[in-house]
PDB file of C-alpha atoms in Angstrom:
ATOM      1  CA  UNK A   1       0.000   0.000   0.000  1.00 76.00           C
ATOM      2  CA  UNK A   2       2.578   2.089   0.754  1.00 81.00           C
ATOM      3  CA  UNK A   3       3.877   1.620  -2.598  1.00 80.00           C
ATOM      4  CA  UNK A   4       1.331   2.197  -4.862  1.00 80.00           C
ATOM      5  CA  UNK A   5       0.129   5.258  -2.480  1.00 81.00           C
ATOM      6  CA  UNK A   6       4.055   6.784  -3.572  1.00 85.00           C
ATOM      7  CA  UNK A   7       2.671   5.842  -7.283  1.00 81.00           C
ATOM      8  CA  UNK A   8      -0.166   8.087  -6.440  1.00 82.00           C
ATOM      9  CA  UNK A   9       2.115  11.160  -5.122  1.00 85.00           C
ATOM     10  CA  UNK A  10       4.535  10.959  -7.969  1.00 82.00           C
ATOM     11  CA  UNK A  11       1.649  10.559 -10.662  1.00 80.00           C
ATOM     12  CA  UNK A  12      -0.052  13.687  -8.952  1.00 85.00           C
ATOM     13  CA  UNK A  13       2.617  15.955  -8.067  1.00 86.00           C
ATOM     14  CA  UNK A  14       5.625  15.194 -10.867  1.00 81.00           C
ATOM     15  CA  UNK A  15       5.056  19.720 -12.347  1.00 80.00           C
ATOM     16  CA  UNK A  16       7.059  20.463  -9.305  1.00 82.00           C
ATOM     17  CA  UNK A  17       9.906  18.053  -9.832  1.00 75.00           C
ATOM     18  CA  UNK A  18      10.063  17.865 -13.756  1.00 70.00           C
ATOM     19  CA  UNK A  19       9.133  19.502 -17.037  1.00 63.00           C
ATOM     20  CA  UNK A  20       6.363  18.587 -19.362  1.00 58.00           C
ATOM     21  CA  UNK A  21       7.547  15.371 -21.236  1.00 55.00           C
ATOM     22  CA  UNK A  22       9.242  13.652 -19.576  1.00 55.00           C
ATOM     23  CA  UNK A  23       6.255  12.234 -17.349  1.00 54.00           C
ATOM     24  CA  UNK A  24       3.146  13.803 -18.206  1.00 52.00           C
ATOM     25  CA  UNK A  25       3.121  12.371 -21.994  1.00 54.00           C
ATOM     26  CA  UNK A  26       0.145  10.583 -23.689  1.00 54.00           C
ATOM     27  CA  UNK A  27       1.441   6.985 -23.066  1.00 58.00           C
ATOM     28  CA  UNK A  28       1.663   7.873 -18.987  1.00 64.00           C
ATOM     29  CA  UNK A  29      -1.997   7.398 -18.134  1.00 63.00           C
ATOM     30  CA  UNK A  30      -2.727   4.158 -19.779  1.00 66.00           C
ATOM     31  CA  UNK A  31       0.945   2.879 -17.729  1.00 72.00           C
ATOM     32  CA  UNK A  32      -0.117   4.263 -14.635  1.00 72.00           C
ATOM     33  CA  UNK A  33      -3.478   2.719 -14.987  1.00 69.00           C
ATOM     34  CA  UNK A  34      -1.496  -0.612 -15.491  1.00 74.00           C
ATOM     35  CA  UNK A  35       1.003  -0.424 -12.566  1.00 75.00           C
ATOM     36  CA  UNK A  36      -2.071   0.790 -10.950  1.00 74.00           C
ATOM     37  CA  UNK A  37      -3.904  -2.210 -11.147  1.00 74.00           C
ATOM     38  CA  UNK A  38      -1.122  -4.248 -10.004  1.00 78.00           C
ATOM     39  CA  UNK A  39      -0.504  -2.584  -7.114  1.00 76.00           C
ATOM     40  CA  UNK A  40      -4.419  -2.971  -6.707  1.00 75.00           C
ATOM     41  CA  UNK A  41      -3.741  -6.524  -6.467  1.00 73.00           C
ATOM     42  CA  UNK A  42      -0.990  -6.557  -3.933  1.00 77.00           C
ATOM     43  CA  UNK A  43      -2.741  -4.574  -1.830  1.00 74.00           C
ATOM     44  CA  UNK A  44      -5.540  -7.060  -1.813  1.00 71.00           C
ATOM     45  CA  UNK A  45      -3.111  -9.706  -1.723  1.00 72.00           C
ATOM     46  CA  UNK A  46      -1.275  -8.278   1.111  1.00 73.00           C
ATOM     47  CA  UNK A  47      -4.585  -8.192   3.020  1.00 68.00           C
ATOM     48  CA  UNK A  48      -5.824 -11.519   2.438  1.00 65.00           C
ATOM     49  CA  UNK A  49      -2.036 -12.713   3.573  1.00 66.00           C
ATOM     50  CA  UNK A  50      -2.063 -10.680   6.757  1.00 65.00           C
ATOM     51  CA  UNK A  51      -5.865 -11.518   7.812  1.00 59.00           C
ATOM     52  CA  UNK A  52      -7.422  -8.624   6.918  1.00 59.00           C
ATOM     53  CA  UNK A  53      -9.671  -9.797   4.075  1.00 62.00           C
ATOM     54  CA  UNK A  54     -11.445 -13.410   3.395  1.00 63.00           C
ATOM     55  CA  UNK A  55     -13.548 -14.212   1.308  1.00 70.00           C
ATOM     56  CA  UNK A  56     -16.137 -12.261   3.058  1.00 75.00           C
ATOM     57  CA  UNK A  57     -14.781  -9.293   3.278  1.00 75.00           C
ATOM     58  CA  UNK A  58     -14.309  -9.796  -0.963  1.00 79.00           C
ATOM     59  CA  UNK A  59     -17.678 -10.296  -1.187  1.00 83.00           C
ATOM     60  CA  UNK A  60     -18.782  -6.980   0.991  1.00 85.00           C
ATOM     61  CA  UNK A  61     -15.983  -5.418  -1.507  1.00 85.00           C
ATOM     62  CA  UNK A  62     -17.605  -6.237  -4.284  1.00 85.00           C
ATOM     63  CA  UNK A  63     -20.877  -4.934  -3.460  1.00 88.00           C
ATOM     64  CA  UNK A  64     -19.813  -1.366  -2.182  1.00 89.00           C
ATOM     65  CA  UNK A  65     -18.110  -0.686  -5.356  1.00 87.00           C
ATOM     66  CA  UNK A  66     -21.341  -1.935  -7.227  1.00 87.00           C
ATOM     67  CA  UNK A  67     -23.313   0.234  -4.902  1.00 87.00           C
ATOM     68  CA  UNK A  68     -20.929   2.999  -5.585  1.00 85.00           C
ATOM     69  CA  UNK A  69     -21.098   2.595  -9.258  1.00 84.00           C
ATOM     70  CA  UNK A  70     -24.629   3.125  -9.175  1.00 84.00           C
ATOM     71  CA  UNK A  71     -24.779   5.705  -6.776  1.00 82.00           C
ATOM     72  CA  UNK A  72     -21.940   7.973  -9.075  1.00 79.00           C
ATOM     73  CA  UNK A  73     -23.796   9.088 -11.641  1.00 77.00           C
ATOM     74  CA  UNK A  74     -26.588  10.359  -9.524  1.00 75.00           C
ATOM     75  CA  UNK A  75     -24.486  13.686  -8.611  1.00 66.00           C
ATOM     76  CA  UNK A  76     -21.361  13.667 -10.803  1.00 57.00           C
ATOM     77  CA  UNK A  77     -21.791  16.103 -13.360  1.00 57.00           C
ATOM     78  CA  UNK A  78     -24.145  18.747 -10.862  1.00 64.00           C
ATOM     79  CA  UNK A  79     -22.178  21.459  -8.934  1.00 62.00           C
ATOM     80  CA  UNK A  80     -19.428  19.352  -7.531  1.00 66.00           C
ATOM     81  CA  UNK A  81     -22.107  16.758  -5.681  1.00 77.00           C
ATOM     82  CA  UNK A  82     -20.279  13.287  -5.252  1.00 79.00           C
ATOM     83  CA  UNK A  83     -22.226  10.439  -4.047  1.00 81.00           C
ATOM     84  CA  UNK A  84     -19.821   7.718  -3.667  1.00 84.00           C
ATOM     85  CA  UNK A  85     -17.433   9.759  -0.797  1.00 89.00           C
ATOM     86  CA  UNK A  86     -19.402   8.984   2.322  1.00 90.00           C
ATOM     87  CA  UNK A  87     -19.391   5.857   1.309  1.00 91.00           C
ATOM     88  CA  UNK A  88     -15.593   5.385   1.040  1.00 92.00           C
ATOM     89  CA  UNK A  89     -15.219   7.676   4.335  1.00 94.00           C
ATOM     90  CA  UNK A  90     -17.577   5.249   6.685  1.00 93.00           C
ATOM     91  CA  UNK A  91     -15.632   2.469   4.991  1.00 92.00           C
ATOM     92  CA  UNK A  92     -12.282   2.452   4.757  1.00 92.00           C
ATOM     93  CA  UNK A  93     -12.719   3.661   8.995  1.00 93.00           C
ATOM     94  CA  UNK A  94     -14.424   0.287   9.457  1.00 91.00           C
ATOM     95  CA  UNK A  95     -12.714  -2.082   7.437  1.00 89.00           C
ATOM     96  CA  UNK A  96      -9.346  -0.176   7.910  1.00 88.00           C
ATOM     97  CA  UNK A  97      -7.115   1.743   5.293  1.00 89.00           C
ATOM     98  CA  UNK A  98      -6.466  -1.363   2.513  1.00 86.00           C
ATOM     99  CA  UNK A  99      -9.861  -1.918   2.510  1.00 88.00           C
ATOM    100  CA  UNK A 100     -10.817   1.572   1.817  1.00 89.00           C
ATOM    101  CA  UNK A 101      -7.716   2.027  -0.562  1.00 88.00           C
ATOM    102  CA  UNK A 102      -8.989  -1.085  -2.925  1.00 87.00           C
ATOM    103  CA  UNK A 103     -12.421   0.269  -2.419  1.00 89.00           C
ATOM    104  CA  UNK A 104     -11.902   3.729  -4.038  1.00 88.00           C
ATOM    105  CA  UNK A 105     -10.562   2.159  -6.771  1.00 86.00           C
ATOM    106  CA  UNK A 106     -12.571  -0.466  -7.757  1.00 87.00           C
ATOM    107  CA  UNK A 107     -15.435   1.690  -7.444  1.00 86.00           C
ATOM    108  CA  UNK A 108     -13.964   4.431  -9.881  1.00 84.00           C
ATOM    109  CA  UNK A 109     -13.250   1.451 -12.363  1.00 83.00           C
ATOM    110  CA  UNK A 110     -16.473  -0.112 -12.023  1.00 83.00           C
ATOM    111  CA  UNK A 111     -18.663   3.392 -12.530  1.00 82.00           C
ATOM    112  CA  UNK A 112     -16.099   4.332 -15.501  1.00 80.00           C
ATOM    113  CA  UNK A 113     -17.294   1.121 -17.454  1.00 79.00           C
ATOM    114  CA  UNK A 114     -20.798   1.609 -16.546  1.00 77.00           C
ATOM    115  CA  UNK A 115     -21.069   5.158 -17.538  1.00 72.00           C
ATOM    116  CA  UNK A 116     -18.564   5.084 -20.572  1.00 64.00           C
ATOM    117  CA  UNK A 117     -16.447   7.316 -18.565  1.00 69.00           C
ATOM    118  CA  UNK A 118     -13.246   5.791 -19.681  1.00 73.00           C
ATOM    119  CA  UNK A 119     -10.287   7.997 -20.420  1.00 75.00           C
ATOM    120  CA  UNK A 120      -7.052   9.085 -19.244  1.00 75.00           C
ATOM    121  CA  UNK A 121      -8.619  10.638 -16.314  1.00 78.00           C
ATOM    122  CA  UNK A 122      -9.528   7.454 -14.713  1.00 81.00           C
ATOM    123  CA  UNK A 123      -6.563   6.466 -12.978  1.00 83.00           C
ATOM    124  CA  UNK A 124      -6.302   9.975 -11.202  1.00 85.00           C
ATOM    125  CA  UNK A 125      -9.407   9.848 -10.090  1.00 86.00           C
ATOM    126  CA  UNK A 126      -8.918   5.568  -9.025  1.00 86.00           C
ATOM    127  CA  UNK A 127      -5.721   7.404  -7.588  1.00 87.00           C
ATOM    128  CA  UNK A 128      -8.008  10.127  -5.607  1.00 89.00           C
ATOM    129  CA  UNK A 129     -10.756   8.180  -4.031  1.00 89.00           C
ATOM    130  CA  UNK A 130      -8.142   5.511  -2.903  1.00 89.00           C
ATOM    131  CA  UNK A 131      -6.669   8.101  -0.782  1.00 92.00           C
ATOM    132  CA  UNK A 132      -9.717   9.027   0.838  1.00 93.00           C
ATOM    133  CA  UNK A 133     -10.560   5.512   2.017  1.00 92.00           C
ATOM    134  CA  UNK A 134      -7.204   4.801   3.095  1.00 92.00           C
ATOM    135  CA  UNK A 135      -6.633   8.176   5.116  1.00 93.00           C
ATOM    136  CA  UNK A 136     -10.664   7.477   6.773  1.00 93.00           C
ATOM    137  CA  UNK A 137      -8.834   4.152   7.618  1.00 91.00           C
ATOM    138  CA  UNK A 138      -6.196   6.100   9.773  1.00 93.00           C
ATOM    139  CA  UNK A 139      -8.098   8.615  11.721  1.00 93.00           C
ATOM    140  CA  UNK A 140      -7.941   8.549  15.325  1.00 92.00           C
ATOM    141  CA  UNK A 141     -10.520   6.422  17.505  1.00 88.00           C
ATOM    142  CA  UNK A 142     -13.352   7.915  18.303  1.00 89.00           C
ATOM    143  CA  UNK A 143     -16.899   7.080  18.562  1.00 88.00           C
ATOM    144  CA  UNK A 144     -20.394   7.980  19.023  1.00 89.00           C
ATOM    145  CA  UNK A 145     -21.367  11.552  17.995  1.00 90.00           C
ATOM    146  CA  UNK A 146     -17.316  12.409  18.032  1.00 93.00           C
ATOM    147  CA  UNK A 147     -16.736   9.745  15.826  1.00 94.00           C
ATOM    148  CA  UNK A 148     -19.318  11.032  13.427  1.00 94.00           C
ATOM    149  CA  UNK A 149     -18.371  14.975  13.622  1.00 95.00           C
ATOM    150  CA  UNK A 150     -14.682  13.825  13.476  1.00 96.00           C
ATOM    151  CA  UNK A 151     -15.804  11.913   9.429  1.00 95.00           C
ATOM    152  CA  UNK A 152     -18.090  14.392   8.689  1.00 95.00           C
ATOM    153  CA  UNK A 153     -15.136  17.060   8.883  1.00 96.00           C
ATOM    154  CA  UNK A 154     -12.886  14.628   7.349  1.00 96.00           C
ATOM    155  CA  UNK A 155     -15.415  13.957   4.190  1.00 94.00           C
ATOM    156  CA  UNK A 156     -15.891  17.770   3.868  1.00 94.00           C
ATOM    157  CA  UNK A 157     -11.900  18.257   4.021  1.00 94.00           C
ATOM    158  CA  UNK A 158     -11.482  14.962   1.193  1.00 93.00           C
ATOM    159  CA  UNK A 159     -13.603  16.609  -0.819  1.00 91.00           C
ATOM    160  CA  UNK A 160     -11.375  19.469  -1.164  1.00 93.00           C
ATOM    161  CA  UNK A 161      -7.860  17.307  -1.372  1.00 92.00           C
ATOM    162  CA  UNK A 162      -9.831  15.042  -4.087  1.00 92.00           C
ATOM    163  CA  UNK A 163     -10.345  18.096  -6.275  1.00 90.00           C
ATOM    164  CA  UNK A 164      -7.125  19.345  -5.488  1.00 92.00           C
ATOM    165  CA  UNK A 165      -5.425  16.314  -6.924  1.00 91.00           C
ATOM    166  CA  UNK A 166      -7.189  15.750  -9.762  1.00 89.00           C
ATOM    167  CA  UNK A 167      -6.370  19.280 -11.032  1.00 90.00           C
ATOM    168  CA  UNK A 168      -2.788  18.421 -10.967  1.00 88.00           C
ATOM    169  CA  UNK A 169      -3.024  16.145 -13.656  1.00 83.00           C
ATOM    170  CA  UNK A 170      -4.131  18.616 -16.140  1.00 84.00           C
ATOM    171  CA  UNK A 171      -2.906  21.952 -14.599  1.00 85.00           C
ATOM    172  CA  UNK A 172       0.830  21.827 -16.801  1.00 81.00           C
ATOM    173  CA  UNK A 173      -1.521  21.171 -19.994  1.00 79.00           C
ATOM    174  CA  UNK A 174      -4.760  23.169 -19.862  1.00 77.00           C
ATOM    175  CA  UNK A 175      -4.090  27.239 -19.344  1.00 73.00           C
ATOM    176  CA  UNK A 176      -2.095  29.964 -21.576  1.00 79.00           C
ATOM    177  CA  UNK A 177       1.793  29.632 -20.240  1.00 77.00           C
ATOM    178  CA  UNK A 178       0.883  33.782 -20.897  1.00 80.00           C
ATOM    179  CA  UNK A 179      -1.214  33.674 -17.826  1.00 84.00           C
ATOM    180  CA  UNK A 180      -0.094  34.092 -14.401  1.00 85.00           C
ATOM    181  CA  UNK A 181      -1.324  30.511 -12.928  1.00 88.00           C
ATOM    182  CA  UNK A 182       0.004  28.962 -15.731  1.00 86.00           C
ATOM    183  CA  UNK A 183       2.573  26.049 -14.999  1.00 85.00           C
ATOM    184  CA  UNK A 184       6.207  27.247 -16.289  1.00 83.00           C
ATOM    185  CA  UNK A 185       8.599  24.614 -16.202  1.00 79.00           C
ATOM    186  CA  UNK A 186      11.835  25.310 -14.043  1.00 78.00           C
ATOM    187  CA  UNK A 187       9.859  27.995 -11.818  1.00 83.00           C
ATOM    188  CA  UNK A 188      11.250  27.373  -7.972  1.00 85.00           C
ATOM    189  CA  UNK A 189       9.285  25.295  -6.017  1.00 86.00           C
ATOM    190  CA  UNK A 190       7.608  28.132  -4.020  1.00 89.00           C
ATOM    191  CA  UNK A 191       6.428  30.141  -6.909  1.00 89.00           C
ATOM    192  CA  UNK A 192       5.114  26.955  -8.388  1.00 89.00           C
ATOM    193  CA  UNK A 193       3.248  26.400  -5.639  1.00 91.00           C
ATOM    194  CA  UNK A 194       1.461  29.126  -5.079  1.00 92.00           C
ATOM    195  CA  UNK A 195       0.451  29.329  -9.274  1.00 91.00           C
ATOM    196  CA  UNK A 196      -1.023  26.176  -8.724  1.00 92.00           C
ATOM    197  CA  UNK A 197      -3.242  27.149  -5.724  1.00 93.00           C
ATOM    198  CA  UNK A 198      -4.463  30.074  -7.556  1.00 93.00           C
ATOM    199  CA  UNK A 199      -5.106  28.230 -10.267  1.00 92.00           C
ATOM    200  CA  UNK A 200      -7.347  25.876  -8.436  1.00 91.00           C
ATOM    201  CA  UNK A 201      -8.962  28.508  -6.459  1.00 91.00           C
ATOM    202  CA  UNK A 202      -9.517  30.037  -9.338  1.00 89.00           C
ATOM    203  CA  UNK A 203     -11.140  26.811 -11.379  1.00 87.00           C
ATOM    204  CA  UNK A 204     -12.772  24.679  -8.937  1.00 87.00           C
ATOM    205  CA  UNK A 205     -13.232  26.226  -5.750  1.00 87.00           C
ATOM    206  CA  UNK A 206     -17.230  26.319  -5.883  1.00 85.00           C
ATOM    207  CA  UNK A 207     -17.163  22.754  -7.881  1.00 86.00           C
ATOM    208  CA  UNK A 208     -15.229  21.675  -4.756  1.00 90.00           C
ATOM    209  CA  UNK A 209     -17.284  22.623  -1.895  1.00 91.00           C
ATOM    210  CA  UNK A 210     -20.150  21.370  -3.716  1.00 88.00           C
ATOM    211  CA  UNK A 211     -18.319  18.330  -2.681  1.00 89.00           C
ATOM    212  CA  UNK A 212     -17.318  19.111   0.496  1.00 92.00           C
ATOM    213  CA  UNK A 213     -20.983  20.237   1.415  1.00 91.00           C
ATOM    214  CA  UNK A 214     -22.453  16.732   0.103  1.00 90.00           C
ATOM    215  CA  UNK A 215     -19.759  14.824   2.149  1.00 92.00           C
ATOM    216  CA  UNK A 216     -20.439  16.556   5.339  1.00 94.00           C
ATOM    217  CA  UNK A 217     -24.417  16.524   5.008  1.00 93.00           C
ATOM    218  CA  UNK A 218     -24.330  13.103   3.988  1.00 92.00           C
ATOM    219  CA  UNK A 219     -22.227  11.969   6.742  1.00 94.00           C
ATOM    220  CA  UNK A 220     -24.249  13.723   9.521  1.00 94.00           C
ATOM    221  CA  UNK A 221     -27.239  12.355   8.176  1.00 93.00           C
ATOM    222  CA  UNK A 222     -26.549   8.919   7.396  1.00 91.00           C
ATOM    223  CA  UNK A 223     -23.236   7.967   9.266  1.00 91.00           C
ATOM    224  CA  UNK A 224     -24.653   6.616  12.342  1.00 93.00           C
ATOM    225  CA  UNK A 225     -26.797   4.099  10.508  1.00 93.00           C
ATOM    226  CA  UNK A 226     -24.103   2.869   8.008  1.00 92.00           C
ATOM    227  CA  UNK A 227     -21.553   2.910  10.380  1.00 93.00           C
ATOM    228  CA  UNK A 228     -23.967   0.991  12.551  1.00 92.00           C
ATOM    229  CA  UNK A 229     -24.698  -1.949   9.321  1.00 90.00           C
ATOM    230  CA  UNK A 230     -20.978  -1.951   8.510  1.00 89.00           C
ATOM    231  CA  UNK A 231     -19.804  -2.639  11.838  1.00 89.00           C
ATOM    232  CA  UNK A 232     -22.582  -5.494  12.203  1.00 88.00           C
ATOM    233  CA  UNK A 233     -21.460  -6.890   9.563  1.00 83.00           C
ATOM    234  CA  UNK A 234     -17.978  -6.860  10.237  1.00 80.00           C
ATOM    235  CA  UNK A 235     -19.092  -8.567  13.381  1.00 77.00           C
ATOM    236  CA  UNK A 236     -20.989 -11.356  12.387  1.00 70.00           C
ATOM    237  CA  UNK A 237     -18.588 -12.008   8.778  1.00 61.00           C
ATOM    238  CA  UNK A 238     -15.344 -11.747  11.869  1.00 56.00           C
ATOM    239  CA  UNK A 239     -13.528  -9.355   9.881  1.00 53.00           C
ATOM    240  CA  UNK A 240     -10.011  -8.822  11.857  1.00 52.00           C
ATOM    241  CA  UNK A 241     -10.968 -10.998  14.377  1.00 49.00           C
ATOM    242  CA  UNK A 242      -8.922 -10.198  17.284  1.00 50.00           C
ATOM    243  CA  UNK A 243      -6.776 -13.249  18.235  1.00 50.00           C
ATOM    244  CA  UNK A 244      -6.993 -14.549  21.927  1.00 56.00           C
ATOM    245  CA  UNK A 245      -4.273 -16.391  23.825  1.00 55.00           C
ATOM    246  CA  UNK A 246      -5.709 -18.629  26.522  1.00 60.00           C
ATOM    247  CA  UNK A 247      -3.685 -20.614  29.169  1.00 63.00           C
ATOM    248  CA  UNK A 248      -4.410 -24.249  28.978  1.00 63.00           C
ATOM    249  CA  UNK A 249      -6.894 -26.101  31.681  1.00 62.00           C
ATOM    250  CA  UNK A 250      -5.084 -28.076  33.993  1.00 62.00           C
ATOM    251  CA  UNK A 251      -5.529 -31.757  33.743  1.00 58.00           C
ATOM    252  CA  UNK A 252      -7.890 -33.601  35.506  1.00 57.00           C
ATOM    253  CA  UNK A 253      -6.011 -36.106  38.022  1.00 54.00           C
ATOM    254  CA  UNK A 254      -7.270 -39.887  37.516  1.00 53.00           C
ATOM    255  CA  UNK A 255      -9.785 -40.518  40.778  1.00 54.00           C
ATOM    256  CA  UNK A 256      -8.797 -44.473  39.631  1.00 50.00           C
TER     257      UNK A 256
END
């Protein structure tokens, strides 16, 4: 996991470390998608190895990311709302950060075949949503209405970091190098930096806390209850069943 999430940062943030061409080329997406959905497979790997997923917890995998795939294309598209992010919050803090890294991307592969939404996009935005289940899966303990406040401001922040990715993966291509958030190759580091935040002030600011608002609402409204069913089920399917040493019962002494 750790590997493919330093895939992620190098796919994302390669303006400030290199000039157009030598990374951001036509043939990068469709490699990243590949190594992508290798490291996909380790991860899962990894977790079935270590304990943390059966075949249960495969099977409650693929049903989220169907259930995500179908709830996707109810708000992309419509000021920013994302359905699928609450959903990847209350689940990678359940079933931990693998679980919630795998998640985000099967989900973004399975609603990009359903809605023809194939392109070189797709593994940014696999890329994006698998860091929002895996960070949910690191968050501090917490629970009852702290628990939920402490997702709900996490799902509102995600949906600001998710837009804020995905805009560096087009940012170098997309404005006028005439224009003053435009990406100029061997810039320092600093003045980089802040081009690119104006730039995505500037572009997506409003489409972003139309995602941020949706995560938080959502959350609030509907956390307890899923939080509630994915616990329950994580319960009676034993997923990361703690493991209990016992000291043996003495023997029984003959009465004979």
């Amino acid at each position: 996991m750790a590997l493919a999430a330093f895939l992620g940062v190098v796919a994302f943030f390669w303006p400030f470390v290199v000039a157009p061409g030598t990374f951001g080329s036509h043939s990068t997406p469709p490699l990243i998608f590949g190594v992508l959905l290798i490291l996909v497979l380790c991860v899962v790997l990894s977790e079935i190895a270590e304990g943390g997923i059966d075949s249960k917890a495969l099977a409650m995998l693929g049903v989220l990311s169907a259930v995500n795939a179908a709830l996707r294309p109810l708000g992309a598209g419509t000021a920013g709302i994302e359905t699928v992010f609450f959903v990847l919050v209350l689940a990678g803090r359940v079933y931990g950060p693998g679980f919630g890294f795998t998640l985000g991307c099967t989900s973004l592969f399975a609603s990009a075949l359903i809605t023809g939404g194939v392109g070189p996009w797709m593994p940014y935005q696999m890329f994006g949503c698998a860091f929002v289940g895996m960070l949910a899966g690191f968050l501090p303990r917490a629970r009852g209405r702290a628990e939920v406040a402490m997702l709900a401001v996490y799902g509102s922040l995600s949906g600001y970091l998710y837009g804020f990715l995905l805009n560096l993966s087009f940012w170098p291509f997309s404005v006028d190098p005439a224009s003053s958030i435009a990406y100029l190759p061997g810039l320092p580091f600093t003045e980089q930096w802040q081009r690119y935040v104006a730039f995505d002030l500037a572009t997506s600011l409003g489409w972003d806390t139309g995602r941020a608002v949706t995560n938080f609402v959502a959350i609030l409204l509907a956390g307890p209850a899923v939080l509630t069913t994915f616990r329950r089920a994580a319960r009676r399917a034993r997923f990361r069943a703690p493991v209990r040493f016992t000291k043996p019962r003495p023997a029984r002494s003959d009465p004979g």
